[in-house]
Coordinates of C-alpha atoms in Angstrom, one line a residue:
Chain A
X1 CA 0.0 0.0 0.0
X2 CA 1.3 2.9 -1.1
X3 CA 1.2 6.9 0.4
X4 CA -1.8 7.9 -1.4
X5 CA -3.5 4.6 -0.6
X6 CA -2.6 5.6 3.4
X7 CA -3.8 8.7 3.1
X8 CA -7.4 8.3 1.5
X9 CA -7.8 5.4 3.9
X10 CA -7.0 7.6 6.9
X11 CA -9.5 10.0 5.8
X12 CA -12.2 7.7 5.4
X13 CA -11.9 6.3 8.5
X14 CA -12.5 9.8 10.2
X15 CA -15.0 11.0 8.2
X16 CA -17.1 7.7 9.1
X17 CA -15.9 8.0 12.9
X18 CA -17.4 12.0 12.6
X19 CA -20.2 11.5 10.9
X20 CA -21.5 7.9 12.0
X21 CA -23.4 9.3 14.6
X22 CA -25.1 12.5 16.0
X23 CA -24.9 13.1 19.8
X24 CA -27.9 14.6 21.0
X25 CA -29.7 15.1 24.0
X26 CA -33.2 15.1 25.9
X27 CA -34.4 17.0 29.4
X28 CA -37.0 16.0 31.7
X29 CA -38.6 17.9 34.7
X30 CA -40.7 17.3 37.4
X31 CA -40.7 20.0 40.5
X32 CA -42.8 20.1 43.9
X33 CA -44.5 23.3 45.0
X34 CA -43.5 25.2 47.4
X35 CA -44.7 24.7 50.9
X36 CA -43.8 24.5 54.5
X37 CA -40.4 22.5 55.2
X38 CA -41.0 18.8 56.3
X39 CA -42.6 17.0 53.5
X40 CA -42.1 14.7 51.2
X41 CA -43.2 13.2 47.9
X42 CA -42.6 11.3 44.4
X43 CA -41.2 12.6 41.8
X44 CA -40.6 11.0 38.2
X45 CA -39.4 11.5 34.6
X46 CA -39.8 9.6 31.6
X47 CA -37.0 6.8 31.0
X48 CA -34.8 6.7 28.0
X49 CA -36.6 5.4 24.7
X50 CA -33.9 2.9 23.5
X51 CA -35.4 3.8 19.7
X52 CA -33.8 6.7 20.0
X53 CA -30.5 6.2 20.2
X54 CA -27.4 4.8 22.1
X55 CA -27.7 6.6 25.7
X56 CA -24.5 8.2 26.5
X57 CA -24.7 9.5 29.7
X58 CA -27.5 10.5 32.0
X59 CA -27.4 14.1 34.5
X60 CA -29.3 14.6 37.6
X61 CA -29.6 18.1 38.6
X62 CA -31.4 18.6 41.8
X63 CA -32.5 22.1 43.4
X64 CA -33.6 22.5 46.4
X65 CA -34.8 26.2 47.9
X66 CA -36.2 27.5 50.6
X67 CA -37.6 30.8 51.5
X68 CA -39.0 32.6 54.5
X69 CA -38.2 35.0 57.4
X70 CA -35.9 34.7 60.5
X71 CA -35.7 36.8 63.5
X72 CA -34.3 37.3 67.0
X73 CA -34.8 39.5 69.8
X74 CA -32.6 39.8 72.9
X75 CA -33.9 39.4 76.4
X76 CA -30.3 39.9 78.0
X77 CA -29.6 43.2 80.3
X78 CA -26.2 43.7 77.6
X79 CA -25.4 43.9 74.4
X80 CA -24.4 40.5 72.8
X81 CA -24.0 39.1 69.2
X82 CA -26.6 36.7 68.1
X83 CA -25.8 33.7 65.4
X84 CA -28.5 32.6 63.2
X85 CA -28.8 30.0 60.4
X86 CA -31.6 29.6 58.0
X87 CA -31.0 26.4 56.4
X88 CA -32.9 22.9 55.4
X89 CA -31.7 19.5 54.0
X90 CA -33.6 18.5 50.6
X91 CA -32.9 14.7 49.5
X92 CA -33.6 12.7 46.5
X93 CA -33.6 9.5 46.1
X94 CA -33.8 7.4 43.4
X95 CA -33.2 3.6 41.5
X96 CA -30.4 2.0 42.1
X97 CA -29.2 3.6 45.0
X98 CA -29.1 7.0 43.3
X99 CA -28.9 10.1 46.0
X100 CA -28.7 13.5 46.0
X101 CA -29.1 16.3 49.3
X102 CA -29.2 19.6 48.3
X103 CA -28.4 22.0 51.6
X104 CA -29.6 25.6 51.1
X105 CA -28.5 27.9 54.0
X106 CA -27.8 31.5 54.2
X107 CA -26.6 32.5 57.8
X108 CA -26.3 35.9 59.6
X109 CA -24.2 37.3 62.4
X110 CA -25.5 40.5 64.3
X111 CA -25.4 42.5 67.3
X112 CA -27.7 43.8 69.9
X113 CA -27.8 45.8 72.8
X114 CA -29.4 45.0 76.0
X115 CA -33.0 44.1 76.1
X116 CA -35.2 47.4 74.9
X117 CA -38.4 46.2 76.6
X118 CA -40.7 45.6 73.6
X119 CA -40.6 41.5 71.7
X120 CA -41.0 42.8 68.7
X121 CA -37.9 41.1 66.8
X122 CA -36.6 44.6 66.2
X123 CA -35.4 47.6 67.2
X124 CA -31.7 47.5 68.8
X125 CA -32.0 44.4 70.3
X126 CA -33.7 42.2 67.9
X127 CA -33.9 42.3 64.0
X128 CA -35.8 40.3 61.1
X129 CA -35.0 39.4 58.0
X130 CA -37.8 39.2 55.6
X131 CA -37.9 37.1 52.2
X132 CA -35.4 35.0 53.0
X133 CA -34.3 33.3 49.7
X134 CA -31.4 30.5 49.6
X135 CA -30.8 27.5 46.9
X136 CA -28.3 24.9 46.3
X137 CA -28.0 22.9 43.4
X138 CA -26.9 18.7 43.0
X139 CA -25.4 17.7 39.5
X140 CA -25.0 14.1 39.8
X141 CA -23.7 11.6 36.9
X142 CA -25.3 8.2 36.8
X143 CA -23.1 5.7 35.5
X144 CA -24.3 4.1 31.9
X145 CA -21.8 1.3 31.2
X146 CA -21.9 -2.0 32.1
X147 CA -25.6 -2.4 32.3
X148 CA -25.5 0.3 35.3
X149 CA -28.6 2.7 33.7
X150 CA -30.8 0.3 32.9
X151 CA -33.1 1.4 35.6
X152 CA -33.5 4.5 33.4
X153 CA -34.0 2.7 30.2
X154 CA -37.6 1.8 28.8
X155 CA -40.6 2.6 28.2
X156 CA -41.8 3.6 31.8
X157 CA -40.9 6.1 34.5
X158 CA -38.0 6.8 36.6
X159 CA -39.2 7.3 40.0
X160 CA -37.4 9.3 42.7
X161 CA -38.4 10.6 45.8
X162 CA -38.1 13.7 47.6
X163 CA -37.8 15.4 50.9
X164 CA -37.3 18.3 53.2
X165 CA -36.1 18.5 56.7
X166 CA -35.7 21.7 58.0
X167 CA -32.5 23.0 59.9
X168 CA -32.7 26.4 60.8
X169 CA -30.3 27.1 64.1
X170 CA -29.4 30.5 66.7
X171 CA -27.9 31.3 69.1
X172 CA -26.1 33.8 71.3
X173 CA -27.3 35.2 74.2
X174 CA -28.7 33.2 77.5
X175 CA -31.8 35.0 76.8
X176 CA -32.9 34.8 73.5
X177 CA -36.4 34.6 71.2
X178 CA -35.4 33.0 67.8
X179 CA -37.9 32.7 65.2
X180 CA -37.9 30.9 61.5
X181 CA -40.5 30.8 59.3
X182 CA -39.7 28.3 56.1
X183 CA -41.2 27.3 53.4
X184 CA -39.1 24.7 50.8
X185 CA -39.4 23.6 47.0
X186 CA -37.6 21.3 44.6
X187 CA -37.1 20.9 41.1
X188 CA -35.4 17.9 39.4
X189 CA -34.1 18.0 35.9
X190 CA -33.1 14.4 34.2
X191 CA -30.6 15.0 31.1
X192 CA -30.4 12.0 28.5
X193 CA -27.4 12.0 26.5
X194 CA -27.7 9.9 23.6
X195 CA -25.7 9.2 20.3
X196 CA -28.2 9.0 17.0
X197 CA -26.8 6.4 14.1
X198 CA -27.1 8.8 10.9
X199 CA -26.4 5.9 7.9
X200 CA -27.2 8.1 4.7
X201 CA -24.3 10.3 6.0
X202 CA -22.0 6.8 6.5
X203 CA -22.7 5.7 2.9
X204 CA -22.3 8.7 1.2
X205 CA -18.8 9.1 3.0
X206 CA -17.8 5.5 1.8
X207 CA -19.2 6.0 -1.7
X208 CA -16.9 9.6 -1.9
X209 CA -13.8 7.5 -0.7
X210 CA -14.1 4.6 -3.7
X211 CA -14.7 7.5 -5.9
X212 CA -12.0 9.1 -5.4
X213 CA -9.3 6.2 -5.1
X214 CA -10.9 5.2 -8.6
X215 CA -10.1 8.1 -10.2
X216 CA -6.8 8.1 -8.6
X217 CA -6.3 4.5 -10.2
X218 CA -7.7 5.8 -13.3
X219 CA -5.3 8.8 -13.1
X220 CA -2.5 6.3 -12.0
X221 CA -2.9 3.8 -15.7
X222 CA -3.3 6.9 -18.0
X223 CA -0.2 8.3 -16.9
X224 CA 1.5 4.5 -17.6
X225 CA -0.2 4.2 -21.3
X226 CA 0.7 7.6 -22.1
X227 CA 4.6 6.6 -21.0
Chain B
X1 CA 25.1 16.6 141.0
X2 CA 21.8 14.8 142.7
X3 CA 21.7 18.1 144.4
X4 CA 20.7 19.8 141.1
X5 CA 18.2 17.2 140.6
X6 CA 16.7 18.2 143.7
X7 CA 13.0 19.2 144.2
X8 CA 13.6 22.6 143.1
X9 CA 15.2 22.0 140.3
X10 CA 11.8 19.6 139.0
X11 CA 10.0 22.1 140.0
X12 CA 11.4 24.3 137.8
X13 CA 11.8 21.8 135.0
X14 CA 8.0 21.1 135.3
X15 CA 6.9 24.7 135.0
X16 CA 9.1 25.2 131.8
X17 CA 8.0 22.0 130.2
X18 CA 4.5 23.5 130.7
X19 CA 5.1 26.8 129.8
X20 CA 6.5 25.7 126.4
X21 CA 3.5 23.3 126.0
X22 CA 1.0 26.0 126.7
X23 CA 2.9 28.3 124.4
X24 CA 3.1 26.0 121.4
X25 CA -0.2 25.1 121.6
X26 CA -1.6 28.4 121.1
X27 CA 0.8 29.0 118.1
X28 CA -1.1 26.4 115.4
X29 CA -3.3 26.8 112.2
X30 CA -6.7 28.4 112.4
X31 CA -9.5 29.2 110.2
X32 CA -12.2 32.4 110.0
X33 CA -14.9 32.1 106.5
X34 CA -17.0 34.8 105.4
X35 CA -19.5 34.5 102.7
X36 CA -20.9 36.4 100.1
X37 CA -23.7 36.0 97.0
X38 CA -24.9 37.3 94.4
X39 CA -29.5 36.9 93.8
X40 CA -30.4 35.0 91.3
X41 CA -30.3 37.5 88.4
X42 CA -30.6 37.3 84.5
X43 CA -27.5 36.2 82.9
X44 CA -24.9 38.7 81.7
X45 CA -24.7 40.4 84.8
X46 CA -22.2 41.8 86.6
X47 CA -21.4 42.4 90.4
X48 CA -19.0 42.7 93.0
X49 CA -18.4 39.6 96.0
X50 CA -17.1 41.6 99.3
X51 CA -15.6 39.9 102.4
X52 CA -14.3 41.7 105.5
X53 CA -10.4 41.9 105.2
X54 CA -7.8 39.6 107.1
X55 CA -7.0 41.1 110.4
X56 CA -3.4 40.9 111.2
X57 CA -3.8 40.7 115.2
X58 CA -5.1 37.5 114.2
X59 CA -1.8 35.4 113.0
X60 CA 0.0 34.9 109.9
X61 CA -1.9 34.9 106.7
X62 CA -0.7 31.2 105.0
X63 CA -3.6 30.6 102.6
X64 CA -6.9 32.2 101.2
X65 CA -9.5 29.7 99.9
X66 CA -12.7 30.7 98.3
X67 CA -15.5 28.8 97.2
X68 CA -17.9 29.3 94.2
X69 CA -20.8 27.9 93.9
X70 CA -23.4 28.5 90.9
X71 CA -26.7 27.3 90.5
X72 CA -28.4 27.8 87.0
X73 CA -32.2 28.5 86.9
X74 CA -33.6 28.6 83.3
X75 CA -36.4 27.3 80.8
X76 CA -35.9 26.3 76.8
X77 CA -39.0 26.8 75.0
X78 CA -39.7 25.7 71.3
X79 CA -42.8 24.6 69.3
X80 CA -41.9 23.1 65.5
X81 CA -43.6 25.0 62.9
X82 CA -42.6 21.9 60.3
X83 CA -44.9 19.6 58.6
X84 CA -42.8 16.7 59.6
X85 CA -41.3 15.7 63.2
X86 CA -38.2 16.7 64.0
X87 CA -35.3 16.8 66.4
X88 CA -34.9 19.6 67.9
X89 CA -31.4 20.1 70.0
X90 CA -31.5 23.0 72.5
X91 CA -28.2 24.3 74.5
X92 CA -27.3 26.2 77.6
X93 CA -23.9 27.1 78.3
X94 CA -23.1 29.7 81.4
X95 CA -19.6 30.9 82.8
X96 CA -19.0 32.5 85.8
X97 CA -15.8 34.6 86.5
X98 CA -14.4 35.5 89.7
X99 CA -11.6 38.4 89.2
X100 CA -8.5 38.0 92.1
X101 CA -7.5 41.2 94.1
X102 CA -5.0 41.8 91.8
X103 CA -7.5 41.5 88.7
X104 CA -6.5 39.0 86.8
X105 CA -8.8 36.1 86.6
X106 CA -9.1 34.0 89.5
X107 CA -11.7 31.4 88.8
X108 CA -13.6 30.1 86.6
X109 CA -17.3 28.0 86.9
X110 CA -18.6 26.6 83.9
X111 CA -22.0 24.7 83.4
X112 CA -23.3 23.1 80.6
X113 CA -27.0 21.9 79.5
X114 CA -27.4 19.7 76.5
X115 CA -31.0 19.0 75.4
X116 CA -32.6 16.7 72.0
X117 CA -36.2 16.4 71.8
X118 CA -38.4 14.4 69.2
X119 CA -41.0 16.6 68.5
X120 CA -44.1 16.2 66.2
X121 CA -45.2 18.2 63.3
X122 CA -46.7 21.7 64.0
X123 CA -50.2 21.6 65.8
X124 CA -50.7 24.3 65.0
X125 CA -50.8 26.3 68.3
X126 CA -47.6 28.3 69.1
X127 CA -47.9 27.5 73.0
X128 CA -44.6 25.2 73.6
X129 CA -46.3 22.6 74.4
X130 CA -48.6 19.8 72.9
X131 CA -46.8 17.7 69.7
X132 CA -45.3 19.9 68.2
X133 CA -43.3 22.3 71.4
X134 CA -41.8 21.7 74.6
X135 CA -41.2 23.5 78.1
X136 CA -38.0 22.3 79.9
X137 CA -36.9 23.3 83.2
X138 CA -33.3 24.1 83.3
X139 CA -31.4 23.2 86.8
X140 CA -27.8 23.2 86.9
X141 CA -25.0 23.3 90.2
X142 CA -21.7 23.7 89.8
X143 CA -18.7 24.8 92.3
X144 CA -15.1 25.2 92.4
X145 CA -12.0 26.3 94.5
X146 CA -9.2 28.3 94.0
X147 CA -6.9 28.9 96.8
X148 CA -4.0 31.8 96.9
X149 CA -1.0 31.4 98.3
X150 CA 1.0 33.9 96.8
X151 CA 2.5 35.9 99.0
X152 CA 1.8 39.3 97.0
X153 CA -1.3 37.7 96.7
X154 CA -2.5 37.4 100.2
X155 CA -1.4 40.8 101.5
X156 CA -3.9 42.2 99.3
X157 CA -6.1 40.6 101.0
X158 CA -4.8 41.7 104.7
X159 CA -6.6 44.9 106.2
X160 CA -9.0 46.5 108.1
X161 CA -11.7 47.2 105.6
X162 CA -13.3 45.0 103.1
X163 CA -12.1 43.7 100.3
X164 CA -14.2 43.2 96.4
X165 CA -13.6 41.1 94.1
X166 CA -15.6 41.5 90.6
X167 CA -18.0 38.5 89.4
X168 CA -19.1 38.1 86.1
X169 CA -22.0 35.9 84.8
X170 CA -22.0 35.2 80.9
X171 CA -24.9 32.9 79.4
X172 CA -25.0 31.3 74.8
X173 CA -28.0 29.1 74.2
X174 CA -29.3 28.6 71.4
X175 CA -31.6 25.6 69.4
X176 CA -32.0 24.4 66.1
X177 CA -33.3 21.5 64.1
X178 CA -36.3 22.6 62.8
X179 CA -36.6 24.6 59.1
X180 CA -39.9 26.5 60.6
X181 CA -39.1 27.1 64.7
X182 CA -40.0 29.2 67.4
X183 CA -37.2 29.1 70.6
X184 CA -37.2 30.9 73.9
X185 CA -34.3 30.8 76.4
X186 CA -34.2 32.0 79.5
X187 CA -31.3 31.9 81.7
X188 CA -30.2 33.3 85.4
X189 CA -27.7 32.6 87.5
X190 CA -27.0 33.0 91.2
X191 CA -23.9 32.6 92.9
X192 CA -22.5 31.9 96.6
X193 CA -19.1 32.0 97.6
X194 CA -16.9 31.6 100.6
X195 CA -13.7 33.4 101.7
X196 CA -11.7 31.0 103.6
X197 CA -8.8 32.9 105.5
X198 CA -6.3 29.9 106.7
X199 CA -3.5 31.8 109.5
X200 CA -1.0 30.7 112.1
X201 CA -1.6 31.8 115.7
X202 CA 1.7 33.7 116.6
X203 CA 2.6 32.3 120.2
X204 CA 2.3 35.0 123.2
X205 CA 6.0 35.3 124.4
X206 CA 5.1 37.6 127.9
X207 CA 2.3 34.9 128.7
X208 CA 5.0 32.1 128.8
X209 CA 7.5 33.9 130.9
X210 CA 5.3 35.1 133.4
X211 CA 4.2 31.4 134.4
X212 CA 7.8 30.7 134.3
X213 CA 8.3 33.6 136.9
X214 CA 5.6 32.8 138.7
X215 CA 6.1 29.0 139.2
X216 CA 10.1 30.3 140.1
X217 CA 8.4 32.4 142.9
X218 CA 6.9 29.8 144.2
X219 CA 9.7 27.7 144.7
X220 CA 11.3 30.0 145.6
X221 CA 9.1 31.0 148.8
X222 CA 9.0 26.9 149.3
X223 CA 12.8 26.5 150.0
X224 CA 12.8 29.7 152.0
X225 CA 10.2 28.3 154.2
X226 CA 11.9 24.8 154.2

């Protein structure tokens, strides 16, 4: 085999590697409402349809958020510095062992003076925040090869399961009001990646290739008869 | 020679031996405590313990003792505002400070208060009780002691008039567990301590050599009547 020969084989090769197949991809979502922290319920998405390709990979994104208020109000006779946490645990779980916890928090340090005679979670010894807003976000890979996905493979659902278990936290002083409102959502997004066989784009690769090492051949015997 | 073993001279031997007994037995270790508190008061309070001085008439200062004793009085309130159960974990922490007469820290009383409850989901009353809340009594004792020896120490402690030493009462609770709570600490403190002043009696020198004299008189007017 010669060079040329080398070199028009090369290129076939890579042109049918490149455009054998398409990669492509399909989302799914499914979310629960928001509503007070501490509940928990199904979620699901579609599987994979097998017709539609080769499935590549498969992403989990999982958000969980919360939302509310949180407030404090010193009852000591000094000024201290109060410590709060606004924060949950969201967890998903799904087939095969797949799990996910997403854990929202936003936290505060502040300071008060001594006691100012009125509960009202303000004024200089107490303070509120109001529409409290924190998120955290889970990608997780589930692993395809070796049979691994085929819980996510069919013509059925993939069903997962949330839930939300609230962890809100202060402290500070020896005499302290804390107070945390909460409300939590979640949102689950299922990415199929899959490869699509495209075989009109295969042949006419193959069908250029003996084209053109015909003509070469053809090119190759003039130049001999001409000699 | 067994003429200087005569009566007179036991006589004399006697009284000494008794002098000297009497003497050293007033020079030994004694005690006088004095106490002082402080009401049971919201934590983060600050106040002064005062004890009457050391008199110096009495002996030789050797060793200051004192004695603090802390009792923590306090509730932990919550109610869980969730729509699930949860485990609600609740902490009390005080510290009580005792400054020496020089000002540097003297002492130290700590007391700790751990609490989990399993609580249910909100019942929808905000009342710290039923399911969903919880009202625990808080009872804690604690007490240390710290003795000076020092001498620069103790003479600051040696006087006529009364002597202060600053007491400090610092409180952190807190709870958590819960994404929807409602928590109220409460906290006080009260505090008792003792001053123990440890001295040596110094012995009375004229005491002793008066009996002497005066048992020598005796047998003296003896063997001039004999």
């Amino acid at each position: 085999m010669n060079w040329g020969r080398w070199r028009y084989t090369t290129m076939a090769i890579t042109l049918v590697i490149s455009a054998g197949a398409r990669g492509e991809s399909l989302t799914y979502h499914d979310s629960i409402p928001v509503q007070p922290t501490g509940w928990g319920y199904g979620l699901s998405v579609p599987q994979f349809e097998p017709a539609l390709g080769t499935l590549e990979a498969i992403d989990v994104r999982f958000s969980g958020h919360i939302e509310g208020t949180a407030g404090f109000e010193s009852l000591d006779a000094m000024a201290a510095d109060v410590l709060l946490e606004f924060a949950a645990d969201l967890t998903l779980t799904g087939p095969s062992a797949f799990e996910a916890l997403a854990q929202p928090q936003v936290s505060w340090m502040a300071s008060a003076t001594g006691f100012d005679g009125v509960i009202d979670l303000g004024g200089a010894s107490g303070q509120t925040w109001l529409d409290v807003v924190a998120a955290d976000v889970v990608s997780v890979n589930v692993p395809t090869g070796f049979g691994l996905g085929n819980d996510w493979v069919g013509a059925g659902v993939v069903s997962f399961w949330a839930s939300s278990a609230g962890n809100s936290r202060g402290s500070g002083t020896g005499n302290l009001l804390l107070q945390f409102e909460q409300n939590a959502w979640a949102g689950l997004a299922v990415t199929y990646t899959y490869s699509v066989p495209e075989p009109a784009t295969f042949v006419a690769v193959i069908l250029g290739v003996v084209v053109l090492q015909r003509r070469r051949r053809g090119d190759a015997e003039a130049r001999r008869m001409a000699r | 020679m067994k003429q200087a073993w005569g009566r007179g001279t036991w006589a004399w031997t006697v009284c000494a031996v008794g002098a000297v007994v009497c003497g050293v037995g007033r020079a030994g270790a004694d005690m006088v405590s004095h106490a002082s508190s402080v009401p049971l008061t919201a934590t983060n309070w600050t106040d002064d313990l005062s004890f009457p001085m050391f008199d110096p008439s009495r002996g030789t200062l050797e060793q200051v003792d004192l004695t603090l004793s802390v009792s923590v009085e306090g509730t932990s309130q919550f109610e869980n505002l969730d729509l699930a159960p949860a485990v609600v974990l609740t902490h009390v922490l005080t510290e009580t400070t005792v400054l020496g007469p020089g000002g540097s820290p003297a002492m130290s009383v700590p007391t700790m208060y751990f609490g989990v409850d399993f609580v249910a989901d909100f019942d929808g009353a905000i009342d710290f009780a039923g399911g969903s809340g919880r009202t625990v009594s808080i009872a804690q004792d604690a007490t240390d002691t710290v003795s000076f020896l020092d001498a620069g120490e103790l003479g600051l402690f040696i006087g006529a008039g009364t002597i202060a030493l600053p007491i400090a009462s610092s409180a952190f609770s807190g709870a958590g567990g819960a994404g929807g709570l409602v928590a109220l600490m409460s906290t006080a403190t009260l505090a008792n301590a003792t001053l123990n002043y440890q001295y040596s009696v110094i012995p009375a020198p004229p005491a002793v050599w008066l009996g002497m004299i005066g048992m020598g008189f005796i047998d003296w007017v003896r063997r001039r009547s004999g």
